[in-house]
Amino acid sequence: MKILLLLLFCIISSSIYSQDINTKNNSRDFSDDSRTNTEDSRKFFNGYDGGMMLHLGYVSTNVKPLDYKAEGITKGIGGAIRFHIGNHYRIGTEGYVSTVNPMNNGSFMKTFWAGLLNDFYWTLGRFMPYCGITIGGGTLTDCFIFDGNNHDWNKEQDVVINKTPFFAVDPIVGCDYCISDAVHLTFKIDLLFGFGNDDLFIPTGPRAYFGFIFFH
């Protein structure tokens, strides 16, 4: 996850720098032939975008081996990088970490997932609605403290820790608000589904994401 966040930071920084250079270059005069060549070269590949998002949601799951229902508010951070193909299709990758603390005593369910992102978008004035799906994988790390808490140095006697990989399918729907051609505010909602062995009890529920996306 640290490598992904570092990569996103580098992409965003280079996008801002490149946008500044392009803005300066656009102030110069170009011939009609150069404009035509530029338009032709951008018919298939139309640049890329990337950014970071915070999210908040409500999830729940029945942990059957423990006869316990874990539920609560989940929150986290992550980001995406997408390459624009044609006028309406994007392909890229995204990854997020989402954590819920069900007992308020140090217990947690931490979900990490990443994968191949595909979406379609449309431009309606300053708004850019989009919908898509991410297919990939992740891990669910559970820590349940049924007796005691993490606020002291006492040995806990009733603690369960489990880590399970899963196959991830994550449909999304969202909308950008275009502050400028280079900077968008984005809002989206997703519903993560995890598939794995019988011991997988992934917390499911809607998450709302908000962040900045930088276009190049």
Coordinates of C-alpha atoms in Angstrom, one line a residue:
M1 CA 0.0 0.0 0.0
K2 CA 2.9 2.4 0.8
I3 CA 4.3 1.8 -2.7
L4 CA 0.9 2.5 -4.3
L5 CA 0.5 5.7 -2.4
L6 CA 4.0 6.8 -3.3
L7 CA 3.3 6.0 -7.0
L8 CA 0.1 8.0 -6.9
F9 CA 1.9 11.0 -5.3
C10 CA 4.5 10.9 -8.1
I11 CA 1.8 10.8 -10.8
I12 CA -0.1 13.7 -9.3
S13 CA 3.1 15.8 -8.9
S14 CA 4.1 15.2 -12.5
S15 CA 0.6 15.9 -13.7
I16 CA 0.6 19.3 -12.0
Y17 CA 4.1 20.1 -13.4
S18 CA 3.2 19.0 -16.9
Q19 CA -0.1 20.9 -16.8
D20 CA 1.8 24.1 -16.0
I21 CA 4.2 23.5 -18.9
N22 CA 1.2 22.8 -21.3
T23 CA -0.5 26.0 -20.2
K24 CA 2.6 28.0 -21.1
N25 CA 3.0 26.2 -24.4
N26 CA -0.7 26.7 -25.3
S27 CA -0.1 30.4 -25.2
R28 CA 2.1 30.1 -28.3
D29 CA 0.9 30.2 -31.9
F30 CA 0.7 26.9 -33.7
S31 CA -0.1 26.1 -37.4
D32 CA -3.3 24.5 -38.5
D33 CA -1.3 21.3 -39.5
S34 CA 0.2 20.9 -36.0
R35 CA -3.3 21.3 -34.4
T36 CA -4.7 18.6 -36.8
N37 CA -1.8 16.3 -35.9
T38 CA -2.4 16.8 -32.2
E39 CA -6.1 16.1 -32.5
D40 CA -5.4 12.9 -34.6
S41 CA -2.9 11.6 -32.0
R42 CA -5.4 12.0 -29.2
K43 CA -8.2 10.1 -30.8
F44 CA -7.2 6.8 -29.2
F45 CA -5.2 7.8 -26.1
N46 CA -6.5 10.9 -24.4
G47 CA -4.2 11.3 -21.4
Y48 CA -4.5 10.0 -17.9
D49 CA -5.8 11.1 -14.4
G50 CA -5.0 10.1 -10.8
G51 CA -5.7 11.2 -7.3
M52 CA -6.4 10.4 -3.7
M53 CA -9.7 9.8 -1.9
L54 CA -11.0 9.5 1.6
H55 CA -14.0 7.3 2.3
L56 CA -16.6 6.7 5.0
G57 CA -19.3 4.1 5.1
Y58 CA -21.3 1.6 7.2
V59 CA -20.6 -2.2 6.9
S60 CA -21.7 -5.3 8.7
T61 CA -21.1 -9.1 8.6
N62 CA -22.0 -12.2 10.6
V63 CA -18.8 -13.9 11.8
K64 CA -20.3 -17.4 12.1
P65 CA -17.4 -19.2 13.7
L66 CA -17.5 -16.7 16.6
D67 CA -21.3 -16.3 16.6
Y68 CA -20.7 -12.6 16.5
K69 CA -22.2 -9.8 14.3
A70 CA -19.5 -7.2 13.5
E71 CA -20.8 -3.8 12.3
G72 CA -20.0 -0.2 12.4
I73 CA -18.6 2.8 10.6
T74 CA -15.7 2.1 8.3
K75 CA -13.2 4.7 7.1
G76 CA -10.0 4.8 5.1
I77 CA -7.9 6.2 2.3
G78 CA -6.7 5.2 -1.2
G79 CA -6.5 6.3 -4.7
A80 CA -6.6 5.5 -8.4
I81 CA -4.8 6.0 -11.7
R82 CA -6.7 5.8 -15.0
F83 CA -5.7 6.0 -18.7
H84 CA -8.3 7.5 -21.1
I85 CA -9.0 5.5 -24.2
G86 CA -11.2 7.2 -26.7
N87 CA -13.8 9.7 -25.4
H88 CA -15.7 7.7 -22.8
Y89 CA -13.6 4.8 -21.5
R90 CA -10.9 4.6 -18.9
I91 CA -8.7 1.7 -17.7
G92 CA -6.3 1.7 -14.7
T93 CA -5.8 0.6 -11.2
E94 CA -6.9 1.5 -7.7
G95 CA -6.4 0.4 -4.1
Y96 CA -7.8 1.2 -0.7
V97 CA -7.6 0.4 3.0
S98 CA -10.8 0.5 5.0
T99 CA -11.0 -0.1 8.7
V100 CA -14.0 -0.7 11.1
N101 CA -13.6 -0.8 14.9
P102 CA -16.7 -2.8 16.0
M103 CA -16.1 -3.0 19.8
N104 CA -14.3 0.3 20.7
N105 CA -11.7 -1.6 22.6
G106 CA -9.0 -2.1 20.0
S107 CA -10.8 -4.7 17.9
F108 CA -10.8 -4.1 14.2
M109 CA -11.6 -5.5 10.8
K110 CA -9.1 -4.0 8.2
T111 CA -9.9 -4.6 4.5
F112 CA -7.3 -3.9 1.8
W113 CA -8.1 -4.4 -1.8
A114 CA -6.7 -3.4 -5.2
G115 CA -7.3 -4.3 -8.8
L116 CA -8.0 -3.4 -12.4
L117 CA -10.4 -0.5 -12.8
N118 CA -12.6 0.0 -15.8
D119 CA -15.2 2.8 -16.1
F120 CA -17.1 4.8 -18.6
Y121 CA -17.6 8.6 -18.2
W122 CA -19.6 11.4 -19.9
T123 CA -19.1 15.1 -19.9
L124 CA -22.1 17.3 -19.1
G125 CA -20.9 20.9 -18.7
R126 CA -18.8 21.0 -15.5
F127 CA -20.1 17.6 -14.4
M128 CA -18.6 14.2 -15.4
P129 CA -20.7 11.3 -14.2
Y130 CA -19.1 7.8 -14.4
C131 CA -19.8 4.2 -13.6
G132 CA -17.5 1.1 -13.6
I133 CA -16.1 -1.8 -11.8
T134 CA -12.8 -2.9 -10.2
I135 CA -11.8 -6.6 -10.3
G136 CA -8.9 -7.7 -8.2
G137 CA -8.1 -9.1 -4.8
G138 CA -7.3 -8.2 -1.3
T139 CA -6.9 -9.3 2.3
L140 CA -9.2 -9.1 5.4
T141 CA -7.4 -8.8 8.7
D142 CA -9.6 -9.4 11.8
C143 CA -8.7 -8.8 15.5
F144 CA -11.5 -9.4 18.0
I145 CA -10.8 -8.7 21.7
F146 CA -13.7 -10.3 23.6
D147 CA -12.1 -9.8 27.1
G148 CA -10.1 -6.7 28.0
N149 CA -8.9 -3.9 25.7
N150 CA -5.8 -2.3 24.1
H151 CA -5.5 0.5 26.7
D152 CA -3.5 -1.4 29.2
W153 CA -0.4 -3.8 29.3
N154 CA -2.3 -6.8 30.6
K155 CA -2.3 -10.0 28.7
E156 CA -5.6 -10.6 27.0
Q157 CA -7.1 -14.1 27.4
D158 CA -9.9 -14.1 24.8
V159 CA -8.5 -12.7 21.5
V160 CA -9.0 -13.9 18.0
I161 CA -6.8 -12.9 15.1
N162 CA -7.4 -14.0 11.5
K163 CA -6.1 -13.0 8.0
T164 CA -7.8 -14.1 4.9
P165 CA -7.2 -13.4 1.2
F166 CA -10.1 -12.9 -1.1
F167 CA -11.1 -12.2 -4.7
A168 CA -12.7 -8.7 -5.0
V169 CA -15.4 -7.3 -7.2
D170 CA -16.2 -3.6 -6.6
P171 CA -18.9 -1.8 -8.7
I172 CA -18.8 2.0 -8.5
V173 CA -20.9 5.0 -9.5
G174 CA -19.8 8.6 -9.2
C175 CA -19.5 12.1 -10.5
D176 CA -16.7 14.7 -10.9
Y177 CA -17.1 18.4 -10.6
C178 CA -14.6 20.0 -13.0
I179 CA -12.9 22.9 -11.2
S180 CA -10.7 23.2 -14.3
D181 CA -9.5 20.9 -17.1
A182 CA -6.7 19.8 -14.8
V183 CA -8.4 19.5 -11.4
H184 CA -11.6 17.8 -10.5
L185 CA -13.5 17.2 -7.3
T186 CA -14.8 13.6 -7.3
F187 CA -17.6 11.8 -5.3
K188 CA -18.4 8.2 -5.7
I189 CA -20.2 5.3 -4.0
D190 CA -19.2 1.6 -4.1
L191 CA -20.2 -1.7 -2.7
L192 CA -17.3 -4.2 -2.3
F193 CA -17.9 -7.9 -2.7
G194 CA -15.4 -10.5 -1.6
F195 CA -15.2 -14.1 -2.6
G196 CA -13.0 -16.7 -1.0
N197 CA -13.1 -19.8 1.2
D198 CA -15.8 -20.6 3.8
D199 CA -13.9 -18.7 6.5
L200 CA -14.3 -15.4 4.7
F201 CA -16.8 -13.0 6.3
I202 CA -16.0 -9.7 4.6
P203 CA -17.9 -6.7 6.0
T204 CA -20.3 -5.5 3.3
G205 CA -22.0 -2.1 2.9
P206 CA -21.8 1.2 1.0
R207 CA -18.8 3.5 1.1
A208 CA -18.8 7.1 0.0
Y209 CA -15.6 8.5 -1.4
F210 CA -14.5 12.2 -1.8
G211 CA -11.2 13.6 -3.1
F212 CA -9.3 15.4 -5.8
I213 CA -8.4 14.1 -9.2
F214 CA -5.7 15.6 -11.4
F215 CA -5.9 15.3 -15.2
H216 CA -3.2 15.3 -17.8

